[in-house]
Short mmCIF file of C-alpha atoms in Angstrom, two decimals:
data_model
loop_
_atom_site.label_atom_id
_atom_site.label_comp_id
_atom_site.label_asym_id
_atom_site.label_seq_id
_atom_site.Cartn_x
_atom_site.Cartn_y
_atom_site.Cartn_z
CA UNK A 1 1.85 -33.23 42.20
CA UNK A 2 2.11 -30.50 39.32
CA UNK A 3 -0.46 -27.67 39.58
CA UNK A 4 -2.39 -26.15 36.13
CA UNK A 5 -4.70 -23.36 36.88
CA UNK A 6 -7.31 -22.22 34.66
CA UNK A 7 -9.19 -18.94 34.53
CA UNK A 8 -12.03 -18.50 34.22
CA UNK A 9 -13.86 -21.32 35.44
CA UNK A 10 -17.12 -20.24 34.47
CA UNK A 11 -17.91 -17.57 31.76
CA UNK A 12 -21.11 -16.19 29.61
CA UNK A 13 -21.03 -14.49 27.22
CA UNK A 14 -22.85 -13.16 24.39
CA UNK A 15 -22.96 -14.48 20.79
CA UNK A 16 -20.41 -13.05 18.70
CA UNK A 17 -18.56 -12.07 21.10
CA UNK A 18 -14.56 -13.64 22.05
CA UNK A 19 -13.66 -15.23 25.31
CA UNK A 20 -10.39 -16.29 26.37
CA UNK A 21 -9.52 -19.15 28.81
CA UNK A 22 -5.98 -19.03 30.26
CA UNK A 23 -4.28 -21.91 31.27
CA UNK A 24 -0.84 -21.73 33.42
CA UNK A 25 1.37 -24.41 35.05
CA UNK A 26 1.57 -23.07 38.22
CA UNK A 27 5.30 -25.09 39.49
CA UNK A 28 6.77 -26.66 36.62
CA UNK A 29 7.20 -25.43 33.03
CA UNK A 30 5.25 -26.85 29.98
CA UNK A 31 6.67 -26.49 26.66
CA UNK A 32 3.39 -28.23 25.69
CA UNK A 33 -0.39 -28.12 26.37
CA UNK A 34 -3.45 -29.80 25.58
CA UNK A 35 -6.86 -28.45 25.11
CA UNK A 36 -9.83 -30.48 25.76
CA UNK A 37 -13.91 -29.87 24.74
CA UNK A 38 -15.84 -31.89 26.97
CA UNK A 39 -19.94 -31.94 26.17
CA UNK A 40 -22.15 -33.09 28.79
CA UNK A 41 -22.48 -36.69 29.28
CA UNK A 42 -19.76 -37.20 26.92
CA UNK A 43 -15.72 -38.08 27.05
CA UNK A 44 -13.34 -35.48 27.05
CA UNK A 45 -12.17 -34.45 23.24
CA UNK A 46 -8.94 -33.37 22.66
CA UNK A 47 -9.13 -30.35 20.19
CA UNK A 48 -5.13 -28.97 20.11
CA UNK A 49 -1.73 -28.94 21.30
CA UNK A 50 -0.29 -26.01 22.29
CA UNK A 51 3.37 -25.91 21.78
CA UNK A 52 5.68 -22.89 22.99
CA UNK A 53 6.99 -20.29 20.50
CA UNK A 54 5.21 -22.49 17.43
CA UNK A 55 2.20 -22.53 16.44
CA UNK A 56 -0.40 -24.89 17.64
CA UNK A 57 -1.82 -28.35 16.26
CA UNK A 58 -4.90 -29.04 15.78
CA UNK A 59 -6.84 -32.20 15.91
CA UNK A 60 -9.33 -33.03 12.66
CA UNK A 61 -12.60 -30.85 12.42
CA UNK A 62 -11.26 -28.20 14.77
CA UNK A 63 -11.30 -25.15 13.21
CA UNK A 64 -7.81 -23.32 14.40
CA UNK A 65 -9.53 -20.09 13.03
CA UNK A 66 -12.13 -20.07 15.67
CA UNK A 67 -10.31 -21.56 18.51
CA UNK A 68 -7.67 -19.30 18.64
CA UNK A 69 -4.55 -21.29 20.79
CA UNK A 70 -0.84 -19.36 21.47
CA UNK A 71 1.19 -20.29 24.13
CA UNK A 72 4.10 -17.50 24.45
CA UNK A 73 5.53 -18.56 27.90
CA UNK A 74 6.54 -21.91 29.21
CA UNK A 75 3.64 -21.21 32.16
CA UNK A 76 0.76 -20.09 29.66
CA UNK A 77 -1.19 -21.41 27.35
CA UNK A 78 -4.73 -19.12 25.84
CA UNK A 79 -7.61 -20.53 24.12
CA UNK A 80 -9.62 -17.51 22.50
CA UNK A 81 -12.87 -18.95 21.22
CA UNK A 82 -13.68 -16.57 18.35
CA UNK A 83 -16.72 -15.22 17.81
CA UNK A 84 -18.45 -17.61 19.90
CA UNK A 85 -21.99 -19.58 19.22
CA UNK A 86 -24.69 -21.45 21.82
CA UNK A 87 -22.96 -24.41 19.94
CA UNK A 88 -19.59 -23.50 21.49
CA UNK A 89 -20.83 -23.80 25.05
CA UNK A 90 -18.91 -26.52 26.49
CA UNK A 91 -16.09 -27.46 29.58
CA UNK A 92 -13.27 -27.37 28.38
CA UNK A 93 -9.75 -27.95 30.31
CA UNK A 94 -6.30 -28.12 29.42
CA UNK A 95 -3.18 -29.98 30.71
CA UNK A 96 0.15 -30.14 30.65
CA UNK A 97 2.68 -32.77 31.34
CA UNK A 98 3.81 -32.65 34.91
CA UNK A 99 7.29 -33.77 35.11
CA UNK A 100 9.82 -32.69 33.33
CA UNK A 101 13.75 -34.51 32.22
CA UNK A 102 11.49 -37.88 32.90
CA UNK A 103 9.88 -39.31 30.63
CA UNK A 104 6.43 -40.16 32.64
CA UNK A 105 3.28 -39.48 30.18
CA UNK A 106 1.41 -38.41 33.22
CA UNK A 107 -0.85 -35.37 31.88
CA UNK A 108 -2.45 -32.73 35.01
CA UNK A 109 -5.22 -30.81 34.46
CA UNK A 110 -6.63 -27.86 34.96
CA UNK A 111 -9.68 -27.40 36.84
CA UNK A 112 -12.25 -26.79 33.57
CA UNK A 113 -13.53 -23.87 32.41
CA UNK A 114 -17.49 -23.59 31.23
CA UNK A 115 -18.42 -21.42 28.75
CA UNK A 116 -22.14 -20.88 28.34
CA UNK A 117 -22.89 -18.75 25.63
CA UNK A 118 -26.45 -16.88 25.22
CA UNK B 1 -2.46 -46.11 20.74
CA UNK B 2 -3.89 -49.35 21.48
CA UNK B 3 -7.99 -49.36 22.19
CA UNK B 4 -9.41 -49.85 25.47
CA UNK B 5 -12.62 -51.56 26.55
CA UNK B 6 -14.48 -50.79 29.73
CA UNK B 7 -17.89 -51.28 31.13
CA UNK B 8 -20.20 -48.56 31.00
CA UNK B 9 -21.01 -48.17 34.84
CA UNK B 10 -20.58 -50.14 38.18
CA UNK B 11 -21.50 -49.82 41.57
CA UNK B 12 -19.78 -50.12 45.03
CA UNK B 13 -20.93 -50.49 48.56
CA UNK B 14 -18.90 -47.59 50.58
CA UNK B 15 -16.18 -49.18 52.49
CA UNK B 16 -15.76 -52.09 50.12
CA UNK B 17 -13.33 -52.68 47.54
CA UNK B 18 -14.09 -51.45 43.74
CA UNK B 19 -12.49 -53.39 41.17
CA UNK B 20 -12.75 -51.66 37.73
CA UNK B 21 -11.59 -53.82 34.72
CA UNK B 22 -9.99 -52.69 31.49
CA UNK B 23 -9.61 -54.74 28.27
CA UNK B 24 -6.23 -53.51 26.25
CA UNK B 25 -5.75 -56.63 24.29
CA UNK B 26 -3.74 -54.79 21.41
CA UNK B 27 -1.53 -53.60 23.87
CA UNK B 28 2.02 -52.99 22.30
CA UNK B 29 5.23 -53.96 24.34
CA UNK B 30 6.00 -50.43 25.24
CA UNK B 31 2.86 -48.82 25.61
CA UNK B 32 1.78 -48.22 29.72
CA UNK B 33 -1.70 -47.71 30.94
CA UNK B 34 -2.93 -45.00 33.02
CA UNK B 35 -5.60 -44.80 34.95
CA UNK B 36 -7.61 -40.91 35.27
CA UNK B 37 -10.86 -40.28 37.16
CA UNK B 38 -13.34 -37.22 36.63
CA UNK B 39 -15.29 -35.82 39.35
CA UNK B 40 -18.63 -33.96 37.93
CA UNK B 41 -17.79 -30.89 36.40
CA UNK B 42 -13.83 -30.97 37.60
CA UNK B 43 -10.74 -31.48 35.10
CA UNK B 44 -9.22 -35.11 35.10
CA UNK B 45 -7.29 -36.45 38.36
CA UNK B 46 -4.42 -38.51 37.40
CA UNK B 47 -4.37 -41.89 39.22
CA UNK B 48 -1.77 -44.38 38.33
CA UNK B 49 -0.22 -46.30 35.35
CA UNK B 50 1.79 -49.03 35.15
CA UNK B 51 4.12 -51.55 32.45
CA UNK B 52 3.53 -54.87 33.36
CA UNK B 53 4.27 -54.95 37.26
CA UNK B 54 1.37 -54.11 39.40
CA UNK B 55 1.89 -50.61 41.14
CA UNK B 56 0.38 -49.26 44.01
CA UNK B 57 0.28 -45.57 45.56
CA UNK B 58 -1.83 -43.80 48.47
CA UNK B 59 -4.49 -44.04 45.58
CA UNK B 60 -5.15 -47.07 44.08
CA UNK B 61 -3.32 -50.30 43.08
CA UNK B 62 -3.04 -51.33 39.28
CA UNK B 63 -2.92 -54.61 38.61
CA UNK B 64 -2.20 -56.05 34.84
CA UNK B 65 -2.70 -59.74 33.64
CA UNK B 66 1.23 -61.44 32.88
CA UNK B 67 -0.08 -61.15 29.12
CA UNK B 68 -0.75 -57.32 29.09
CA UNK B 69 -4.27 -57.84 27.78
CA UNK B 70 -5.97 -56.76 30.62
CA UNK B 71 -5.83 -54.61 34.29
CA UNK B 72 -7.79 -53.87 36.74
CA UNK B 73 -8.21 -50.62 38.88
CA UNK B 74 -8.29 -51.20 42.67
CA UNK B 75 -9.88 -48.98 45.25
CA UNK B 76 -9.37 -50.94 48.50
CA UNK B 77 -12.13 -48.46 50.50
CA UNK B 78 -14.36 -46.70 48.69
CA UNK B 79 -15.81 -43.60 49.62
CA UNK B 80 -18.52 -41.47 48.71
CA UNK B 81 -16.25 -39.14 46.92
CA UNK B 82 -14.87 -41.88 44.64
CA UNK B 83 -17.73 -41.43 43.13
CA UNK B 84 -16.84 -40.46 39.33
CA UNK B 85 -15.88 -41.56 35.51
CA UNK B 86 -12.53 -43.69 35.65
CA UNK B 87 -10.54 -43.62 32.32
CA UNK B 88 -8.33 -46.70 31.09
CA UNK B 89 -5.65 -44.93 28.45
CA UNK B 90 -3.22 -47.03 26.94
CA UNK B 91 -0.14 -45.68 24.76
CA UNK B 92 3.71 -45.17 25.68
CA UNK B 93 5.33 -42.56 27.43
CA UNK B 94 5.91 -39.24 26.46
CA UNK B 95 6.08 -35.58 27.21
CA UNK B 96 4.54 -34.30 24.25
CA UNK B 97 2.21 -37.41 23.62
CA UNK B 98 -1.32 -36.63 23.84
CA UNK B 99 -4.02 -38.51 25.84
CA UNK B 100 -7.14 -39.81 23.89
CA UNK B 101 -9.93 -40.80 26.41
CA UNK B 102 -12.71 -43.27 25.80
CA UNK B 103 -15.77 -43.48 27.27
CA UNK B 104 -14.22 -44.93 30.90
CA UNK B 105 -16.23 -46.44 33.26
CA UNK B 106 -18.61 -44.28 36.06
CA UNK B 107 -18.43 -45.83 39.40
CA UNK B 108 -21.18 -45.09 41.46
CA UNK B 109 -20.40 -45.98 45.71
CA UNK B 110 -23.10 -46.41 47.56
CA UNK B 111 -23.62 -45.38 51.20
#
């Protein structure tokens, strides 16, 4: 199956500070990418859509001007989380469609990244 | 996308079959369902979906009532390391559609 890669899978940080997640199909291209926020105990929340060469969408009560999304290749997609807060500590994981020319609606996903900040 | 319903939790004796049911009785006639898992603290592992046929892989088997309303998941053996939260998604196919997860369904197996 299609391969996304995220990096880093765990990071702290300090608050204030800016962390960014990468995301990357590894074998396929992905004009578009989601971005999940996933609390503990709870579902997985889809915050954006990353879309290549445009800007990104974001779902209600995500603030685009925190979570910073571009995606400037067809293999990578960034999430910058702006001057980050304990309250932003969360998994979160993209994914991308996996199949290309065939219309599927399978997503894959990347392995999570946690972000713990102090 | 139509709703899904599924139970909270359910448990399996290793080796045995799990059945895991999903209510989708707003179903619309060209929406699929798809079946994810999550493993603690890993990104979502795609499963299966289906139309209306049932469809099996090296996975699982999906099999959906003749009216659509309903499916159920089947893992013929169960291990230890099926352990983890199964999500029932309904909506149709696309490339650029989005996937909005409920609150699936954590399957516990049992040694």
């Amino acid at each position: 199956g299609a391969v996304v890669s995220q990096h880093p899978s765990r990071v702290i940080c300090k608050s204030g500070t800016s962390v960014k997640i990468e995301c990357r199909s590894l074998d396929f291209q992905a004009t578009t990418m989601f971005w999940y926020r996933q609390f503990p105990k709870q579902s997985l929340m889809l915050m954006a859509t990353s879309n290549e060469g445009s800007k990104a969408t974001y779902e209600q009560g995500v603030e685009k001007d925190k979570f910073l999304i571009n995606h400037a290749s067809l293999t990578l997609s960034t999430l910058t989380v702006t001057s980050a807060h304990p309250e932003d500590s969360s998994f979160y994981i993209c994914s991308a469609p996996g199949t290309s020319g065939r219309v599927t609606g399978e997503l894959f996903f990347g392995e999570g990244s946690r972000l713990t900040v102090l | 996308d139509a709703k899904t319903t599924q139970p909270p939790s359910m448990d399996c004796a290793e080796g045995r079959a799990a059945n895991l049911p999903c209510n989708h009785s707003t179903i619309s006639g060209n929406e699929y369902v798809y079946w994810y898992r999550q493993i603690h603290s890993q990104g979502p592992q795609y499963i299966i979906h289906g139309l209306k046929n049932n469809e099996t892989n090296e996975m699982a088997s999906l099999i959906i009532t003749e009216d659509r309303k309903s499916s159920t998941l089947i893992l013929p053996h169960a291990t230890l390391r099926d352990t983890a939260v199964y999500y029932c998604i309904v909506r149709a196919p696309s490339n650029t559609g989005k996937l909005i997860f409920g609150q699936g369904t954590t399957l516990q197996v049992k040694p």
